[in-house]
Amino acid sequence: MRRNSANLTFNPAFNLIPALLCVCLSVTLPSGFARAASSEPGKDVQADAGPCMAAAAAADDDKTIETCGALVDNEKAARPDRIKALTARAGAYDRKQMIDRAIADFDTVLKLDPSLADVHNARGEMWRRKGDRPKAIMDFGAAVKLNPDHAAAKANYKSLSLELERIGALMAVAGKPSFDCRKARRPVEKAICADPALADLDREIGASTFRAVREAKDPRQARELQRAQDDFIARRNAEFGRPGYDLQTAMRERLRQINGVDGY
């Protein structure tokens, strides 16, 4: 399996603390975490990453945001330390439901090192939670391209691709009932064709009925299910237009009967 330069690994729950601990353990620092100042005059003292790493390891989100933020803003911070600090702070922001700030930190991380497959995947998960599927699929795809063995990124890419296909299929039939509106003759059929919400309900009723009949335990049960649907259509056709008859309510009740209280 490939390893990227920051040696970061994200689990499906996007808990960054274990990854940060791994990063910390992979870096050898002198006693007290601080990098000691050189004894040579005129040498700059490098920024101390210790407090940031300690706060992240302790899962102290407020302290992580404070100390890692100071490290990020320190001009003397080494590039690898800045990447670790940004990643740790992004995790803290995420756990505090400050997702836009977390994404902003990952944006900066990827500007510093665009080869980090883990960060692409983690940012993709955030975009997905925000509902921005196009950006999420791009990040998952980038992660898989960088590391074809990245299990989480591959799973995310596959599931989101299927979700997008399903959405596309639903959009293609949105507002269309289970029957051909060009052949609609009854007033109730014309009313359904004229109302996208009723058309969607009719299509769901038809699909659920087909599913229920197909999955019936035996031919007798299948016939009973189909007979119930035929009776509903007959009542709908006869009662539509009468005082007190609410077509949408009747259709919703029928869908609930087919799918059960909790749905299919």
PDB file of C-alpha atoms in Angstrom:
ATOM      1  CA  MET A   1       0.000   0.000   0.000  1.00  0.00           C
ATOM      2  CA  ARG A   2       1.283   3.457  -0.807  1.00  0.00           C
ATOM      3  CA  ARG A   3       1.992   5.889   1.962  1.00  0.00           C
ATOM      4  CA  ASN A   4       1.797   9.614   1.500  1.00  0.00           C
ATOM      5  CA  SER A   5       4.306  12.082   2.813  1.00  0.00           C
ATOM      6  CA  ALA A   6       2.388  13.097   5.937  1.00  0.00           C
ATOM      7  CA  ASN A   7       1.757   9.480   7.009  1.00  0.00           C
ATOM      8  CA  LEU A   8      -1.895  10.234   7.864  1.00  0.00           C
ATOM      9  CA  THR A   9      -4.615   7.563   8.031  1.00  0.00           C
ATOM     10  CA  PHE A  10      -8.327   8.348   8.437  1.00  0.00           C
ATOM     11  CA  ASN A  11     -10.865   5.795   9.596  1.00  0.00           C
ATOM     12  CA  PRO A  12     -14.476   5.746   8.275  1.00  0.00           C
ATOM     13  CA  ALA A  13     -15.714   7.681  11.296  1.00  0.00           C
ATOM     14  CA  PHE A  14     -13.157  10.376  10.513  1.00  0.00           C
ATOM     15  CA  ASN A  15     -11.549  10.353  13.944  1.00  0.00           C
ATOM     16  CA  LEU A  16      -8.264  12.161  13.428  1.00  0.00           C
ATOM     17  CA  ILE A  17      -6.784  11.560  16.874  1.00  0.00           C
ATOM     18  CA  PRO A  18      -5.370   8.058  16.189  1.00  0.00           C
ATOM     19  CA  ALA A  19      -3.796   9.327  12.979  1.00  0.00           C
ATOM     20  CA  LEU A  20      -2.222  12.230  14.787  1.00  0.00           C
ATOM     21  CA  LEU A  21      -0.841   9.940  17.439  1.00  0.00           C
ATOM     22  CA  CYS A  22       0.774   7.860  14.712  1.00  0.00           C
ATOM     23  CA  VAL A  23       2.271  10.989  13.224  1.00  0.00           C
ATOM     24  CA  CYS A  24       3.598  12.092  16.598  1.00  0.00           C
ATOM     25  CA  LEU A  25       5.165   8.732  17.301  1.00  0.00           C
ATOM     26  CA  SER A  26       6.887   8.790  13.939  1.00  0.00           C
ATOM     27  CA  VAL A  27       8.656  12.041  14.762  1.00  0.00           C
ATOM     28  CA  THR A  28      11.584  12.017  17.153  1.00  0.00           C
ATOM     29  CA  LEU A  29      11.626  15.120  19.317  1.00  0.00           C
ATOM     30  CA  PRO A  30      13.945  16.041  22.172  1.00  0.00           C
ATOM     31  CA  SER A  31      12.745  15.934  25.784  1.00  0.00           C
ATOM     32  CA  GLY A  32       9.667  18.085  26.481  1.00  0.00           C
ATOM     33  CA  PHE A  33       8.595  18.006  22.791  1.00  0.00           C
ATOM     34  CA  ALA A  34      10.400  21.307  22.156  1.00  0.00           C
ATOM     35  CA  ARG A  35      13.119  21.629  19.608  1.00  0.00           C
ATOM     36  CA  ALA A  36      16.017  23.131  21.470  1.00  0.00           C
ATOM     37  CA  ALA A  37      17.604  26.340  20.244  1.00  0.00           C
ATOM     38  CA  SER A  38      20.896  25.903  18.531  1.00  0.00           C
ATOM     39  CA  SER A  39      23.930  26.884  20.537  1.00  0.00           C
ATOM     40  CA  GLU A  40      25.277  28.584  17.463  1.00  0.00           C
ATOM     41  CA  PRO A  41      24.610  32.344  17.522  1.00  0.00           C
ATOM     42  CA  GLY A  42      22.381  33.717  14.774  1.00  0.00           C
ATOM     43  CA  LYS A  43      20.428  30.455  14.281  1.00  0.00           C
ATOM     44  CA  ASP A  44      16.589  30.744  14.311  1.00  0.00           C
ATOM     45  CA  VAL A  45      14.661  28.686  16.844  1.00  0.00           C
ATOM     46  CA  GLN A  46      12.154  26.472  15.051  1.00  0.00           C
ATOM     47  CA  ALA A  47       8.510  26.636  16.189  1.00  0.00           C
ATOM     48  CA  ASP A  48       7.546  24.147  18.904  1.00  0.00           C
ATOM     49  CA  ALA A  49       4.977  21.614  17.666  1.00  0.00           C
ATOM     50  CA  GLY A  50       4.756  19.926  21.081  1.00  0.00           C
ATOM     51  CA  PRO A  51       1.725  21.723  22.572  1.00  0.00           C
ATOM     52  CA  CYS A  52      -0.326  21.193  19.406  1.00  0.00           C
ATOM     53  CA  MET A  53       0.501  17.495  19.223  1.00  0.00           C
ATOM     54  CA  ALA A  54      -0.133  17.010  22.948  1.00  0.00           C
ATOM     55  CA  ALA A  55      -3.553  18.689  22.752  1.00  0.00           C
ATOM     56  CA  ALA A  56      -4.507  16.576  19.743  1.00  0.00           C
ATOM     57  CA  ALA A  57      -3.373  13.372  21.457  1.00  0.00           C
ATOM     58  CA  ALA A  58      -5.441  14.320  24.520  1.00  0.00           C
ATOM     59  CA  ALA A  59      -8.517  14.925  22.322  1.00  0.00           C
ATOM     60  CA  ASP A  60      -8.860  18.419  23.789  1.00  0.00           C
ATOM     61  CA  ASP A  61     -10.564  20.152  20.862  1.00  0.00           C
ATOM     62  CA  ASP A  62     -10.516  23.693  22.290  1.00  0.00           C
ATOM     63  CA  LYS A  63      -6.838  23.408  23.204  1.00  0.00           C
ATOM     64  CA  THR A  64      -6.078  21.835  19.820  1.00  0.00           C
ATOM     65  CA  ILE A  65      -7.704  24.741  17.979  1.00  0.00           C
ATOM     66  CA  GLU A  66      -5.782  27.236  20.117  1.00  0.00           C
ATOM     67  CA  THR A  67      -2.325  25.670  20.123  1.00  0.00           C
ATOM     68  CA  CYS A  68      -2.382  24.260  16.604  1.00  0.00           C
ATOM     69  CA  GLY A  69      -3.711  27.581  15.330  1.00  0.00           C
ATOM     70  CA  ALA A  70      -0.705  29.320  16.881  1.00  0.00           C
ATOM     71  CA  LEU A  71       1.598  26.832  15.182  1.00  0.00           C
ATOM     72  CA  VAL A  72      -0.120  27.309  11.816  1.00  0.00           C
ATOM     73  CA  ASP A  73       0.352  31.082  12.090  1.00  0.00           C
ATOM     74  CA  ASN A  74       3.981  30.833  13.196  1.00  0.00           C
ATOM     75  CA  GLU A  75       6.277  31.736  10.309  1.00  0.00           C
ATOM     76  CA  LYS A  76       9.000  29.548  11.806  1.00  0.00           C
ATOM     77  CA  ALA A  77       6.861  26.397  11.754  1.00  0.00           C
ATOM     78  CA  ALA A  78       8.292  23.672   9.540  1.00  0.00           C
ATOM     79  CA  ARG A  79       6.095  22.602   6.611  1.00  0.00           C
ATOM     80  CA  PRO A  80       5.459  19.062   7.963  1.00  0.00           C
ATOM     81  CA  ASP A  81       4.513  20.522  11.365  1.00  0.00           C
ATOM     82  CA  ARG A  82       2.146  22.990   9.720  1.00  0.00           C
ATOM     83  CA  ILE A  83       0.464  20.127   7.859  1.00  0.00           C
ATOM     84  CA  LYS A  84       0.051  18.167  11.096  1.00  0.00           C
ATOM     85  CA  ALA A  85      -1.299  21.226  12.898  1.00  0.00           C
ATOM     86  CA  LEU A  86      -3.816  22.002  10.147  1.00  0.00           C
ATOM     87  CA  THR A  87      -4.955  18.380  10.071  1.00  0.00           C
ATOM     88  CA  ALA A  88      -5.346  18.245  13.845  1.00  0.00           C
ATOM     89  CA  ARG A  89      -7.269  21.523  13.893  1.00  0.00           C
ATOM     90  CA  ALA A  90      -9.513  20.333  11.051  1.00  0.00           C
ATOM     91  CA  GLY A  91     -10.411  17.275  13.114  1.00  0.00           C
ATOM     92  CA  ALA A  92     -11.215  19.448  16.128  1.00  0.00           C
ATOM     93  CA  TYR A  93     -13.337  21.786  14.014  1.00  0.00           C
ATOM     94  CA  ASP A  94     -15.192  18.821  12.550  1.00  0.00           C
ATOM     95  CA  ARG A  95     -16.031  17.369  15.945  1.00  0.00           C
ATOM     96  CA  LYS A  96     -17.340  20.784  16.993  1.00  0.00           C
ATOM     97  CA  GLN A  97     -19.585  20.827  13.889  1.00  0.00           C
ATOM     98  CA  MET A  98     -17.595  23.713  12.359  1.00  0.00           C
ATOM     99  CA  ILE A  99     -17.356  21.949   9.031  1.00  0.00           C
ATOM    100  CA  ASP A 100     -16.595  24.981   6.843  1.00  0.00           C
ATOM    101  CA  ARG A 101     -13.517  25.796   8.913  1.00  0.00           C
ATOM    102  CA  ALA A 102     -12.431  22.163   8.790  1.00  0.00           C
ATOM    103  CA  ILE A 103     -12.708  22.171   4.997  1.00  0.00           C
ATOM    104  CA  ALA A 104     -10.730  25.421   4.840  1.00  0.00           C
ATOM    105  CA  ASP A 105      -7.905  23.816   6.826  1.00  0.00           C
ATOM    106  CA  PHE A 106      -7.874  20.815   4.506  1.00  0.00           C
ATOM    107  CA  ASP A 107      -7.785  23.189   1.533  1.00  0.00           C
ATOM    108  CA  THR A 108      -4.595  24.661   2.952  1.00  0.00           C
ATOM    109  CA  VAL A 109      -3.138  21.219   3.667  1.00  0.00           C
ATOM    110  CA  LEU A 110      -3.647  20.171   0.062  1.00  0.00           C
ATOM    111  CA  LYS A 111      -2.048  23.365  -1.192  1.00  0.00           C
ATOM    112  CA  LEU A 112       1.001  22.459   0.876  1.00  0.00           C
ATOM    113  CA  ASP A 113       0.939  18.818  -0.269  1.00  0.00           C
ATOM    114  CA  PRO A 114      -1.633  17.774  -2.903  1.00  0.00           C
ATOM    115  CA  SER A 115      -0.461  14.153  -2.760  1.00  0.00           C
ATOM    116  CA  LEU A 116      -2.260  13.310   0.501  1.00  0.00           C
ATOM    117  CA  ALA A 117      -4.917  10.747  -0.414  1.00  0.00           C
ATOM    118  CA  ASP A 118      -6.222  10.579   3.159  1.00  0.00           C
ATOM    119  CA  VAL A 119      -6.922  14.295   3.222  1.00  0.00           C
ATOM    120  CA  HIS A 120      -8.692  14.208  -0.144  1.00  0.00           C
ATOM    121  CA  ASN A 121     -10.913  11.424   1.181  1.00  0.00           C
ATOM    122  CA  ALA A 122     -11.607  13.191   4.491  1.00  0.00           C
ATOM    123  CA  ARG A 123     -12.475  16.445   2.745  1.00  0.00           C
ATOM    124  CA  GLY A 124     -14.702  14.497   0.355  1.00  0.00           C
ATOM    125  CA  GLU A 125     -16.620  13.077   3.318  1.00  0.00           C
ATOM    126  CA  MET A 126     -17.169  16.615   4.587  1.00  0.00           C
ATOM    127  CA  TRP A 127     -18.403  17.828   1.201  1.00  0.00           C
ATOM    128  CA  ARG A 128     -20.786  14.878   1.096  1.00  0.00           C
ATOM    129  CA  ARG A 129     -22.178  15.722   4.514  1.00  0.00           C
ATOM    130  CA  LYS A 130     -22.727  19.280   3.325  1.00  0.00           C
ATOM    131  CA  GLY A 131     -24.651  17.930   0.342  1.00  0.00           C
ATOM    132  CA  ASP A 132     -22.107  19.001  -2.290  1.00  0.00           C
ATOM    133  CA  ARG A 133     -21.904  15.705  -4.159  1.00  0.00           C
ATOM    134  CA  PRO A 134     -19.902  16.991  -7.169  1.00  0.00           C
ATOM    135  CA  LYS A 135     -17.036  18.201  -4.950  1.00  0.00           C
ATOM    136  CA  ALA A 136     -17.231  15.031  -2.856  1.00  0.00           C
ATOM    137  CA  ILE A 137     -16.950  12.703  -5.858  1.00  0.00           C
ATOM    138  CA  MET A 138     -13.984  14.704  -7.156  1.00  0.00           C
ATOM    139  CA  ASP A 139     -12.152  14.347  -3.844  1.00  0.00           C
ATOM    140  CA  PHE A 140     -12.902  10.622  -3.588  1.00  0.00           C
ATOM    141  CA  GLY A 141     -11.717  10.151  -7.158  1.00  0.00           C
ATOM    142  CA  ALA A 142      -8.513  12.087  -6.454  1.00  0.00           C
ATOM    143  CA  ALA A 143      -7.842   9.942  -3.385  1.00  0.00           C
ATOM    144  CA  VAL A 144      -8.285   6.708  -5.358  1.00  0.00           C
ATOM    145  CA  LYS A 145      -6.071   8.007  -8.162  1.00  0.00           C
ATOM    146  CA  LEU A 146      -3.329   8.844  -5.666  1.00  0.00           C
ATOM    147  CA  ASN A 147      -3.732   5.549  -3.817  1.00  0.00           C
ATOM    148  CA  PRO A 148      -5.638   2.799  -5.675  1.00  0.00           C
ATOM    149  CA  ASP A 149      -5.520   0.672  -2.508  1.00  0.00           C
ATOM    150  CA  HIS A 150      -7.287   3.280  -0.340  1.00  0.00           C
ATOM    151  CA  ALA A 151     -10.227   1.168   0.910  1.00  0.00           C
ATOM    152  CA  ALA A 152     -12.254   4.015   2.428  1.00  0.00           C
ATOM    153  CA  ALA A 153     -11.896   6.243  -0.631  1.00  0.00           C
ATOM    154  CA  LYS A 154     -12.852   3.380  -2.968  1.00  0.00           C
ATOM    155  CA  ALA A 155     -15.940   2.604  -0.875  1.00  0.00           C
ATOM    156  CA  ASN A 156     -16.909   6.272  -0.754  1.00  0.00           C
ATOM    157  CA  TYR A 157     -16.447   6.700  -4.495  1.00  0.00           C
ATOM    158  CA  LYS A 158     -18.523   3.612  -5.271  1.00  0.00           C
ATOM    159  CA  SER A 159     -21.398   4.453  -2.920  1.00  0.00           C
ATOM    160  CA  LEU A 160     -21.588   8.076  -4.064  1.00  0.00           C
ATOM    161  CA  SER A 161     -21.467   7.030  -7.726  1.00  0.00           C
ATOM    162  CA  LEU A 162     -24.443   4.717  -7.140  1.00  0.00           C
ATOM    163  CA  GLU A 163     -26.238   7.495  -5.282  1.00  0.00           C
ATOM    164  CA  LEU A 164     -25.706   9.896  -8.175  1.00  0.00           C
ATOM    165  CA  GLU A 165     -26.963   7.279 -10.636  1.00  0.00           C
ATOM    166  CA  ARG A 166     -30.086   6.770  -8.532  1.00  0.00           C
ATOM    167  CA  ILE A 167     -30.696  10.519  -8.316  1.00  0.00           C
ATOM    168  CA  GLY A 168     -30.283  10.795 -12.071  1.00  0.00           C
ATOM    169  CA  ALA A 169     -32.787   7.980 -12.602  1.00  0.00           C
ATOM    170  CA  LEU A 170     -35.292   9.615 -10.261  1.00  0.00           C
ATOM    171  CA  MET A 171     -34.894  12.941 -12.002  1.00  0.00           C
ATOM    172  CA  ALA A 172     -35.634  11.257 -15.319  1.00  0.00           C
ATOM    173  CA  VAL A 173     -39.054  10.059 -14.091  1.00  0.00           C
ATOM    174  CA  ALA A 174     -39.858  12.936 -11.740  1.00  0.00           C
ATOM    175  CA  GLY A 175     -43.386  14.188 -12.211  1.00  0.00           C
ATOM    176  CA  LYS A 176     -44.380  11.170 -14.311  1.00  0.00           C
ATOM    177  CA  PRO A 177     -47.100   8.719 -13.133  1.00  0.00           C
ATOM    178  CA  SER A 178     -47.198   4.961 -13.622  1.00  0.00           C
ATOM    179  CA  PHE A 179     -49.330   5.297 -16.765  1.00  0.00           C
ATOM    180  CA  ASP A 180     -48.979   7.096 -20.093  1.00  0.00           C
ATOM    181  CA  CYS A 181     -50.516  10.555 -19.752  1.00  0.00           C
ATOM    182  CA  ARG A 182     -51.085  10.682 -23.506  1.00  0.00           C
ATOM    183  CA  LYS A 183     -53.695   7.974 -23.006  1.00  0.00           C
ATOM    184  CA  ALA A 184     -55.329   9.565 -19.955  1.00  0.00           C
ATOM    185  CA  ARG A 185     -59.119   9.738 -20.382  1.00  0.00           C
ATOM    186  CA  ARG A 186     -60.618   9.808 -16.906  1.00  0.00           C
ATOM    187  CA  PRO A 187     -60.771  13.131 -14.972  1.00  0.00           C
ATOM    188  CA  VAL A 188     -58.751  11.606 -12.121  1.00  0.00           C
ATOM    189  CA  GLU A 189     -56.012  10.495 -14.509  1.00  0.00           C
ATOM    190  CA  LYS A 190     -55.839  13.953 -16.053  1.00  0.00           C
ATOM    191  CA  ALA A 191     -55.634  15.476 -12.560  1.00  0.00           C
ATOM    192  CA  ILE A 192     -52.726  13.189 -11.676  1.00  0.00           C
ATOM    193  CA  CYS A 193     -50.901  14.051 -14.898  1.00  0.00           C
ATOM    194  CA  ALA A 194     -51.367  17.773 -14.223  1.00  0.00           C
ATOM    195  CA  ASP A 195     -49.863  17.635 -10.701  1.00  0.00           C
ATOM    196  CA  PRO A 196     -46.205  16.474 -10.349  1.00  0.00           C
ATOM    197  CA  ALA A 197     -46.728  15.590  -6.677  1.00  0.00           C
ATOM    198  CA  LEU A 198     -49.710  13.359  -7.490  1.00  0.00           C
ATOM    199  CA  ALA A 199     -47.809  11.873 -10.423  1.00  0.00           C
ATOM    200  CA  ASP A 200     -44.906  10.947  -8.140  1.00  0.00           C
ATOM    201  CA  LEU A 201     -47.333   9.388  -5.644  1.00  0.00           C
ATOM    202  CA  ASP A 202     -49.009   7.353  -8.385  1.00  0.00           C
ATOM    203  CA  ARG A 203     -45.636   6.083  -9.615  1.00  0.00           C
ATOM    204  CA  GLU A 204     -44.601   5.107  -6.064  1.00  0.00           C
ATOM    205  CA  ILE A 205     -47.894   3.281  -5.519  1.00  0.00           C
ATOM    206  CA  GLY A 206     -47.432   1.367  -8.766  1.00  0.00           C
ATOM    207  CA  ALA A 207     -43.816   0.443  -7.992  1.00  0.00           C
ATOM    208  CA  SER A 208     -44.629  -0.596  -4.406  1.00  0.00           C
ATOM    209  CA  THR A 209     -47.553  -2.719  -5.571  1.00  0.00           C
ATOM    210  CA  PHE A 210     -45.356  -4.466  -8.126  1.00  0.00           C
ATOM    211  CA  ARG A 211     -42.708  -5.106  -5.478  1.00  0.00           C
ATOM    212  CA  ALA A 212     -45.268  -6.435  -2.967  1.00  0.00           C
ATOM    213  CA  VAL A 213     -46.862  -8.793  -5.497  1.00  0.00           C
ATOM    214  CA  ARG A 214     -43.464 -10.034  -6.670  1.00  0.00           C
ATOM    215  CA  GLU A 215     -42.338 -10.752  -3.098  1.00  0.00           C
ATOM    216  CA  ALA A 216     -45.604 -12.415  -2.018  1.00  0.00           C
ATOM    217  CA  LYS A 217     -45.207 -15.660  -0.098  1.00  0.00           C
ATOM    218  CA  ASP A 218     -47.520 -17.597  -2.418  1.00  0.00           C
ATOM    219  CA  PRO A 219     -49.799 -17.089  -5.456  1.00  0.00           C
ATOM    220  CA  ARG A 220     -52.859 -16.605  -3.234  1.00  0.00           C
ATOM    221  CA  GLN A 221     -51.266 -13.716  -1.372  1.00  0.00           C
ATOM    222  CA  ALA A 222     -50.116 -12.198  -4.666  1.00  0.00           C
ATOM    223  CA  ARG A 223     -53.699 -12.285  -5.985  1.00  0.00           C
ATOM    224  CA  GLU A 224     -55.012 -10.659  -2.812  1.00  0.00           C
ATOM    225  CA  LEU A 225     -52.467  -7.861  -3.064  1.00  0.00           C
ATOM    226  CA  GLN A 226     -53.311  -7.210  -6.698  1.00  0.00           C
ATOM    227  CA  ARG A 227     -57.037  -7.300  -5.922  1.00  0.00           C
ATOM    228  CA  ALA A 228     -56.543  -4.684  -3.183  1.00  0.00           C
ATOM    229  CA  GLN A 229     -54.786  -2.420  -5.673  1.00  0.00           C
ATOM    230  CA  ASP A 230     -57.543  -2.894  -8.261  1.00  0.00           C
ATOM    231  CA  ASP A 231     -60.149  -2.016  -5.612  1.00  0.00           C
ATOM    232  CA  PHE A 232     -58.253   1.151  -4.714  1.00  0.00           C
ATOM    233  CA  ILE A 233     -58.137   2.232  -8.376  1.00  0.00           C
ATOM    234  CA  ALA A 234     -61.842   1.549  -8.758  1.00  0.00           C
ATOM    235  CA  ARG A 235     -62.722   3.619  -5.669  1.00  0.00           C
ATOM    236  CA  ARG A 236     -60.382   6.396  -6.773  1.00  0.00           C
ATOM    237  CA  ASN A 237     -61.999   6.578 -10.186  1.00  0.00           C
ATOM    238  CA  ALA A 238     -65.526   6.548  -8.749  1.00  0.00           C
ATOM    239  CA  GLU A 239     -65.019   8.974  -5.854  1.00  0.00           C
ATOM    240  CA  PHE A 240     -62.775  11.585  -7.470  1.00  0.00           C
ATOM    241  CA  GLY A 241     -64.628  14.879  -7.763  1.00  0.00           C
ATOM    242  CA  ARG A 242     -67.146  14.085  -5.046  1.00  0.00           C
ATOM    243  CA  PRO A 243     -67.469  16.475  -2.070  1.00  0.00           C
ATOM    244  CA  GLY A 244     -65.027  15.603   0.700  1.00  0.00           C
ATOM    245  CA  TYR A 245     -62.811  13.330  -1.415  1.00  0.00           C
ATOM    246  CA  ASP A 246     -59.129  14.266  -1.137  1.00  0.00           C
ATOM    247  CA  LEU A 247     -57.153  12.487  -3.856  1.00  0.00           C
ATOM    248  CA  GLN A 248     -53.721  13.164  -2.392  1.00  0.00           C
ATOM    249  CA  THR A 249     -54.764  11.944   1.075  1.00  0.00           C
ATOM    250  CA  ALA A 250     -56.267   8.784  -0.429  1.00  0.00           C
ATOM    251  CA  MET A 251     -53.089   8.102  -2.402  1.00  0.00           C
ATOM    252  CA  ARG A 252     -50.826   8.634   0.595  1.00  0.00           C
ATOM    253  CA  GLU A 253     -52.962   6.278   2.650  1.00  0.00           C
ATOM    254  CA  ARG A 254     -52.766   3.666  -0.081  1.00  0.00           C
ATOM    255  CA  LEU A 255     -48.978   3.956  -0.231  1.00  0.00           C
ATOM    256  CA  ARG A 256     -48.815   3.575   3.545  1.00  0.00           C
ATOM    257  CA  GLN A 257     -50.978   0.433   3.358  1.00  0.00           C
ATOM    258  CA  ILE A 258     -48.657  -1.150   0.802  1.00  0.00           C
ATOM    259  CA  ASN A 259     -45.363  -0.225   2.438  1.00  0.00           C
ATOM    260  CA  GLY A 260     -46.398  -0.375   6.079  1.00  0.00           C
ATOM    261  CA  VAL A 261     -46.098   2.320   8.708  1.00  0.00           C
ATOM    262  CA  ASP A 262     -42.286   2.427   8.515  1.00  0.00           C
ATOM    263  CA  GLY A 263     -42.111   2.161   4.731  1.00  0.00           C
ATOM    264  CA  TYR A 264     -40.304  -0.506   2.720  1.00  0.00           C
TER     265      TYR A 264
END
